[in-house]
mmCIF file of C-alpha atoms in Angstrom:
data_model
loop_
_atom_site.group_PDB
_atom_site.id
_atom_site.type_symbol
_atom_site.label_atom_id
_atom_site.label_comp_id
_atom_site.label_asym_id
_atom_site.label_seq_id
_atom_site.Cartn_x
_atom_site.Cartn_y
_atom_site.Cartn_z
ATOM 1 C CA UNK A 1 95.903 77.174 127.542
ATOM 2 C CA UNK A 2 99.344 75.297 127.391
ATOM 3 C CA UNK A 3 100.466 73.583 131.141
ATOM 4 C CA UNK A 4 103.664 72.636 132.238
ATOM 5 C CA UNK A 5 103.238 70.613 135.516
ATOM 6 C CA UNK A 6 105.871 69.291 137.628
ATOM 7 C CA UNK A 7 105.408 67.078 139.625
ATOM 8 C CA UNK A 8 102.327 63.850 139.046
ATOM 9 C CA UNK A 9 102.033 62.912 142.846
ATOM 10 C CA UNK A 10 97.961 62.860 143.445
ATOM 11 C CA UNK A 11 97.613 66.485 143.571
ATOM 12 C CA UNK A 12 99.455 67.147 140.111
ATOM 13 C CA UNK A 13 97.992 64.192 138.830
ATOM 14 C CA UNK A 14 94.623 65.340 139.537
ATOM 15 C CA UNK A 15 95.313 68.937 138.547
ATOM 16 C CA UNK A 16 96.459 67.620 135.055
ATOM 17 C CA UNK A 17 93.861 65.641 134.284
ATOM 18 C CA UNK A 18 91.192 67.693 135.364
ATOM 19 C CA UNK A 19 92.652 70.317 133.039
ATOM 20 C CA UNK A 20 93.350 68.017 129.827
ATOM 21 C CA UNK A 21 89.820 67.127 130.559
ATOM 22 C CA UNK A 22 88.845 70.723 130.020
ATOM 23 C CA UNK A 23 90.377 70.872 126.925
ATOM 24 C CA UNK A 24 93.572 72.405 127.656
ATOM 25 C CA UNK A 25 96.912 71.189 126.962
ATOM 26 C CA UNK A 26 99.030 69.832 129.825
ATOM 27 C CA UNK A 27 102.827 68.546 129.790
ATOM 28 C CA UNK A 28 103.012 66.350 132.780
ATOM 29 C CA UNK A 29 106.412 65.567 134.276
ATOM 30 C CA UNK A 30 107.916 62.968 137.104
ATOM 31 C CA UNK A 31 111.566 61.633 137.483
ATOM 32 C CA UNK A 32 110.090 58.902 138.517
ATOM 33 C CA UNK A 33 108.717 56.837 135.564
ATOM 34 C CA UNK A 34 105.768 54.694 138.043
ATOM 35 C CA UNK A 35 104.360 58.220 138.621
ATOM 36 C CA UNK A 36 104.236 58.700 134.566
ATOM 37 C CA UNK A 37 102.944 55.787 133.266
ATOM 38 C CA UNK A 38 99.941 56.522 135.739
ATOM 39 C CA UNK A 39 98.808 59.668 134.649
ATOM 40 C CA UNK A 40 100.129 58.910 130.610
ATOM 41 C CA UNK A 41 96.325 57.998 129.593
ATOM 42 C CA UNK A 42 94.868 60.555 131.244
ATOM 43 C CA UNK A 43 97.501 63.881 130.640
ATOM 44 C CA UNK A 44 97.463 65.264 126.825
ATOM 45 C CA UNK A 45 101.725 64.598 127.515
ATOM 46 C CA UNK A 46 103.731 62.865 129.940
ATOM 47 C CA UNK A 47 107.728 62.986 130.199
ATOM 48 C CA UNK A 48 109.762 61.149 132.741
ATOM 49 C CA UNK A 49 112.720 64.400 133.108
ATOM 50 C CA UNK A 50 114.837 65.575 135.901
ATOM 51 C CA UNK A 51 112.783 69.280 136.203
ATOM 52 C CA UNK A 52 115.928 70.533 138.206
ATOM 53 C CA UNK A 53 118.288 69.379 134.903
ATOM 54 C CA UNK A 54 118.630 73.091 133.327
ATOM 55 C CA UNK A 55 119.881 71.535 130.476
ATOM 56 C CA UNK A 56 116.723 68.856 129.869
ATOM 57 C CA UNK A 57 114.109 71.015 130.949
ATOM 58 C CA UNK A 58 115.441 73.740 127.580
ATOM 59 C CA UNK A 59 114.146 70.879 125.168
ATOM 60 C CA UNK A 60 110.250 71.667 127.104
ATOM 61 C CA UNK A 61 107.986 74.508 124.873
ATOM 62 C CA UNK A 62 108.188 76.985 127.506
ATOM 63 C CA UNK A 63 107.989 80.261 125.821
ATOM 64 C CA UNK A 64 104.853 78.813 124.466
ATOM 65 C CA UNK A 65 103.198 77.271 127.985
ATOM 66 C CA UNK A 66 101.178 79.761 129.590
ATOM 67 C CA UNK A 67 101.469 78.935 133.455
ATOM 68 C CA UNK A 68 104.247 76.791 135.344
ATOM 69 C CA UNK A 69 103.212 74.383 138.117
ATOM 70 C CA UNK A 70 105.990 72.858 140.627
ATOM 71 C CA UNK A 71 103.912 70.335 141.891
ATOM 72 C CA UNK A 72 106.274 68.283 143.797
ATOM 73 C CA UNK A 73 105.481 67.717 147.619
ATOM 74 C CA UNK A 74 107.841 65.735 148.804
ATOM 75 C CA UNK A 75 111.026 66.963 147.919
ATOM 76 C CA UNK A 76 111.442 70.415 148.889
ATOM 77 C CA UNK A 77 115.278 71.053 147.745
ATOM 78 C CA UNK A 78 114.170 69.486 144.615
ATOM 79 C CA UNK A 79 110.860 71.640 144.726
ATOM 80 C CA UNK A 80 113.516 74.765 144.842
ATOM 81 C CA UNK A 81 115.532 74.375 141.964
ATOM 82 C CA UNK A 82 113.137 73.117 139.603
ATOM 83 C CA UNK A 83 110.821 76.623 140.965
ATOM 84 C CA UNK A 84 114.520 78.400 140.289
ATOM 85 C CA UNK A 85 115.521 76.738 136.577
ATOM 86 C CA UNK A 86 111.778 77.774 134.898
ATOM 87 C CA UNK A 87 111.855 80.866 136.769
ATOM 88 C CA UNK A 88 116.047 81.657 134.496
ATOM 89 C CA UNK A 89 114.844 79.552 131.690
ATOM 90 C CA UNK A 90 111.913 83.206 131.773
ATOM 91 C CA UNK A 91 108.451 80.591 132.090
ATOM 92 C CA UNK A 92 105.767 83.152 132.459
ATOM 93 C CA UNK A 93 103.954 82.830 134.381
ATOM 94 C CA UNK A 94 105.560 80.369 137.477
ATOM 95 C CA UNK A 95 102.832 78.510 140.867
ATOM 96 C CA UNK A 96 105.200 76.804 143.104
ATOM 97 C CA UNK A 97 103.526 74.486 145.824
ATOM 98 C CA UNK A 98 104.550 75.514 149.345
ATOM 99 C CA UNK A 99 105.188 72.538 151.690
ATOM 100 C CA UNK A 100 106.532 74.516 154.876
ATOM 101 C CA UNK A 101 106.803 77.994 156.071
ATOM 102 C CA UNK A 102 110.560 78.130 154.980
ATOM 103 C CA UNK A 103 110.093 76.126 151.569
ATOM 104 C CA UNK A 104 107.729 79.503 151.258
ATOM 105 C CA UNK A 105 110.025 81.918 151.677
ATOM 106 C CA UNK A 106 112.644 80.683 149.601
ATOM 107 C CA UNK A 107 110.311 80.524 146.934
ATOM 108 C CA UNK A 108 109.314 83.965 147.444
ATOM 109 C CA UNK A 109 113.028 84.941 147.531
ATOM 110 C CA UNK A 110 113.627 83.868 144.676
ATOM 111 C CA UNK A 111 111.327 85.818 142.695
ATOM 112 C CA UNK A 112 107.685 83.787 142.811
ATOM 113 C CA UNK A 113 104.744 85.561 144.353
ATOM 114 C CA UNK A 114 102.198 82.927 143.120
ATOM 115 C CA UNK A 115 102.381 80.257 145.940
ATOM 116 C CA UNK A 116 99.353 76.894 146.039
ATOM 117 C CA UNK A 117 99.615 75.023 150.063
ATOM 118 C CA UNK A 118 97.141 72.066 148.470
ATOM 119 C CA UNK A 119 96.597 71.351 151.845
ATOM 120 C CA UNK A 120 94.199 74.419 151.912
ATOM 121 C CA UNK A 121 93.564 75.475 148.195
ATOM 122 C CA UNK A 122 92.180 71.985 146.325
ATOM 123 C CA UNK A 123 92.875 70.127 143.075
ATOM 124 C CA UNK A 124 89.542 71.257 141.423
ATOM 125 C CA UNK A 125 89.171 74.895 142.588
ATOM 126 C CA UNK A 126 92.423 75.872 141.176
ATOM 127 C CA UNK A 127 91.815 73.952 137.776
ATOM 128 C CA UNK A 128 89.170 76.182 137.602
ATOM 129 C CA UNK A 129 91.165 79.658 138.733
ATOM 130 C CA UNK A 130 93.075 78.425 135.933
ATOM 131 C CA UNK A 131 91.147 78.024 133.285
ATOM 132 C CA UNK A 132 89.215 81.087 133.735
ATOM 133 C CA UNK A 133 91.706 84.056 132.371
ATOM 134 C CA UNK A 134 92.079 87.005 133.888
ATOM 135 C CA UNK A 135 90.665 85.093 136.966
ATOM 136 C CA UNK A 136 92.993 85.959 140.057
ATOM 137 C CA UNK A 137 90.988 84.168 142.561
ATOM 138 C CA UNK A 138 87.317 82.664 142.763
ATOM 139 C CA UNK A 139 85.044 81.214 145.750
ATOM 140 C CA UNK A 140 82.197 79.452 144.237
ATOM 141 C CA UNK A 141 78.866 80.575 146.894
ATOM 142 C CA UNK A 142 76.042 78.457 144.404
ATOM 143 C CA UNK A 143 74.861 77.381 141.339
ATOM 144 C CA UNK A 144 76.534 80.615 138.828
ATOM 145 C CA UNK A 145 77.357 82.938 142.009
ATOM 146 C CA UNK A 146 81.068 83.339 142.845
ATOM 147 C CA UNK A 147 82.938 85.341 144.336
ATOM 148 C CA UNK A 148 85.873 86.910 141.540
ATOM 149 C CA UNK A 149 89.402 88.711 142.361
ATOM 150 C CA UNK A 150 90.173 90.259 139.093
ATOM 151 C CA UNK A 151 92.528 92.577 138.124
ATOM 152 C CA UNK A 152 91.140 96.460 138.134
ATOM 153 C CA UNK A 153 89.880 96.300 133.707
ATOM 154 C CA UNK A 154 91.524 99.805 132.532
ATOM 155 C CA UNK A 155 88.495 101.450 131.822
ATOM 156 C CA UNK A 156 87.846 101.472 135.751
ATOM 157 C CA UNK A 157 91.129 102.221 136.320
ATOM 158 C CA UNK A 158 91.069 106.419 137.720
ATOM 159 C CA UNK A 159 86.666 106.286 138.951
ATOM 160 C CA UNK A 160 85.245 106.101 141.074
ATOM 161 C CA UNK A 161 83.131 102.906 142.084
ATOM 162 C CA UNK A 162 80.475 104.622 141.649
ATOM 163 C CA UNK A 163 81.954 106.404 138.218
ATOM 164 C CA UNK A 164 82.227 102.850 136.763
ATOM 165 C CA UNK A 165 78.270 102.129 137.082
ATOM 166 C CA UNK A 166 79.330 98.234 137.646
ATOM 167 C CA UNK A 167 75.377 97.104 139.586
ATOM 168 C CA UNK A 168 73.981 98.349 136.712
ATOM 169 C CA UNK A 169 76.100 98.022 133.629
ATOM 170 C CA UNK A 170 76.454 94.276 134.494
ATOM 171 C CA UNK A 171 74.771 93.394 137.644
ATOM 172 C CA UNK A 172 78.447 93.124 139.371
ATOM 173 C CA UNK A 173 78.394 94.149 143.302
ATOM 174 C CA UNK A 174 82.157 94.788 144.171
ATOM 175 C CA UNK A 175 82.853 93.420 147.368
ATOM 176 C CA UNK A 176 86.296 95.382 148.392
ATOM 177 C CA UNK A 177 89.555 96.346 147.022
ATOM 178 C CA UNK A 178 92.756 94.472 147.501
ATOM 179 C CA UNK A 179 95.902 97.433 146.837
ATOM 180 C CA UNK A 180 98.733 95.873 145.476
ATOM 181 C CA UNK A 181 102.536 97.131 145.586
ATOM 182 C CA UNK A 182 105.943 95.800 145.127
ATOM 183 C CA UNK A 183 108.476 96.870 147.744
ATOM 184 C CA UNK A 184 111.610 95.397 147.627
ATOM 185 C CA UNK A 185 112.585 91.543 150.192
ATOM 186 C CA UNK A 186 114.783 91.585 152.598
ATOM 187 C CA UNK A 187 116.813 89.474 149.517
ATOM 188 C CA UNK A 188 116.629 92.974 147.277
ATOM 189 C CA UNK A 189 113.944 91.069 144.942
ATOM 190 C CA UNK A 190 110.662 93.080 144.280
ATOM 191 C CA UNK A 191 107.885 91.145 146.224
ATOM 192 C CA UNK A 192 103.728 92.324 146.155
ATOM 193 C CA UNK A 193 102.245 93.594 149.014
ATOM 194 C CA UNK A 194 98.752 93.515 149.009
ATOM 195 C CA UNK A 195 96.183 95.395 151.911
ATOM 196 C CA UNK A 196 92.208 94.793 151.806
ATOM 197 C CA UNK A 197 90.475 97.732 152.102
ATOM 198 C CA UNK A 198 87.334 96.776 153.865
ATOM 199 C CA UNK A 199 84.076 97.845 152.901
ATOM 200 C CA UNK A 200 84.099 100.269 149.991
ATOM 201 C CA UNK A 201 81.659 103.450 148.766
ATOM 202 C CA UNK A 202 80.569 104.242 145.885
ATOM 203 C CA UNK A 203 83.508 107.259 146.377
ATOM 204 C CA UNK A 204 86.201 104.688 146.452
ATOM 205 C CA UNK A 205 88.575 105.489 143.698
ATOM 206 C CA UNK A 206 89.574 102.577 141.948
ATOM 207 C CA UNK A 207 93.897 102.887 140.593
ATOM 208 C CA UNK A 208 96.248 100.737 138.585
ATOM 209 C CA UNK A 209 97.220 97.344 139.872
ATOM 210 C CA UNK A 210 94.001 97.150 142.195
ATOM 211 C CA UNK A 211 92.228 94.110 142.693
ATOM 212 C CA UNK A 212 88.737 93.724 142.556
ATOM 213 C CA UNK A 213 86.411 91.580 144.865
ATOM 214 C CA UNK A 214 83.690 90.970 142.810
ATOM 215 C CA UNK A 215 80.621 89.364 143.738
ATOM 216 C CA UNK A 216 77.457 88.163 141.073
ATOM 217 C CA UNK A 217 76.963 85.635 138.136
ATOM 218 C CA UNK A 218 79.676 84.482 136.576
ATOM 219 C CA UNK A 219 78.120 85.057 133.166
ATOM 220 C CA UNK A 220 77.801 88.955 134.131
ATOM 221 C CA UNK A 221 81.434 87.856 135.281
ATOM 222 C CA UNK A 222 82.696 86.789 132.327
ATOM 223 C CA UNK A 223 81.692 91.216 130.771
ATOM 224 C CA UNK A 224 84.264 92.394 132.884
ATOM 225 C CA UNK A 225 86.993 90.074 132.120
ATOM 226 C CA UNK A 226 86.222 90.532 128.797
ATOM 227 C CA UNK A 227 87.277 94.356 129.271
ATOM 228 C CA UNK A 228 90.886 93.174 130.033
ATOM 229 C CA UNK A 229 90.575 91.804 126.668
ATOM 230 C CA UNK A 230 89.990 95.076 125.023
#
């Protein structure tokens, strides 16, 4: 996968290096040359650039990039402007770091739904989540076993949990389902709203855009992820 990570502070630098170690192509961006110098041997590519400058950002391979992550951790204004620039340039997927609640509100208002809080989300966990295609979130339980949030495969849509026979066919359990609906926010932009169903049964119907919360060995969960690639 290809990533652009803006902000080479502690969080962004570690994440960029971790993804590079895993074999992904990463472009690390920062306006501070000293930070670029500190990571250039650990990251695939590094560029000293002001990410709030639309004309400069246009030179980045945005269309070929899978994920743009805004990891700026000190300057809220720069973070918002950089996020807006990549949004305007139609990056495929943007994940932005929120510094305060107000910052998060503004980012959401411009149409960014994937927001991270580094004080809660370690760079290691985020790196793992990003490199597993199709995974929305992941929590390690023990060696090999995970609780993972995934988009419901098309083959499951319209069926009850019982009809999917997921436990027998994949050796995986559905712990719950998160219902996702798009609704307009105060600024008129569509924003995702999520509702957790709680305890589900074999009669619970899986609908389009549902997020399944699965438990099992990740090798078995990967087989379900592969259904979305078919």
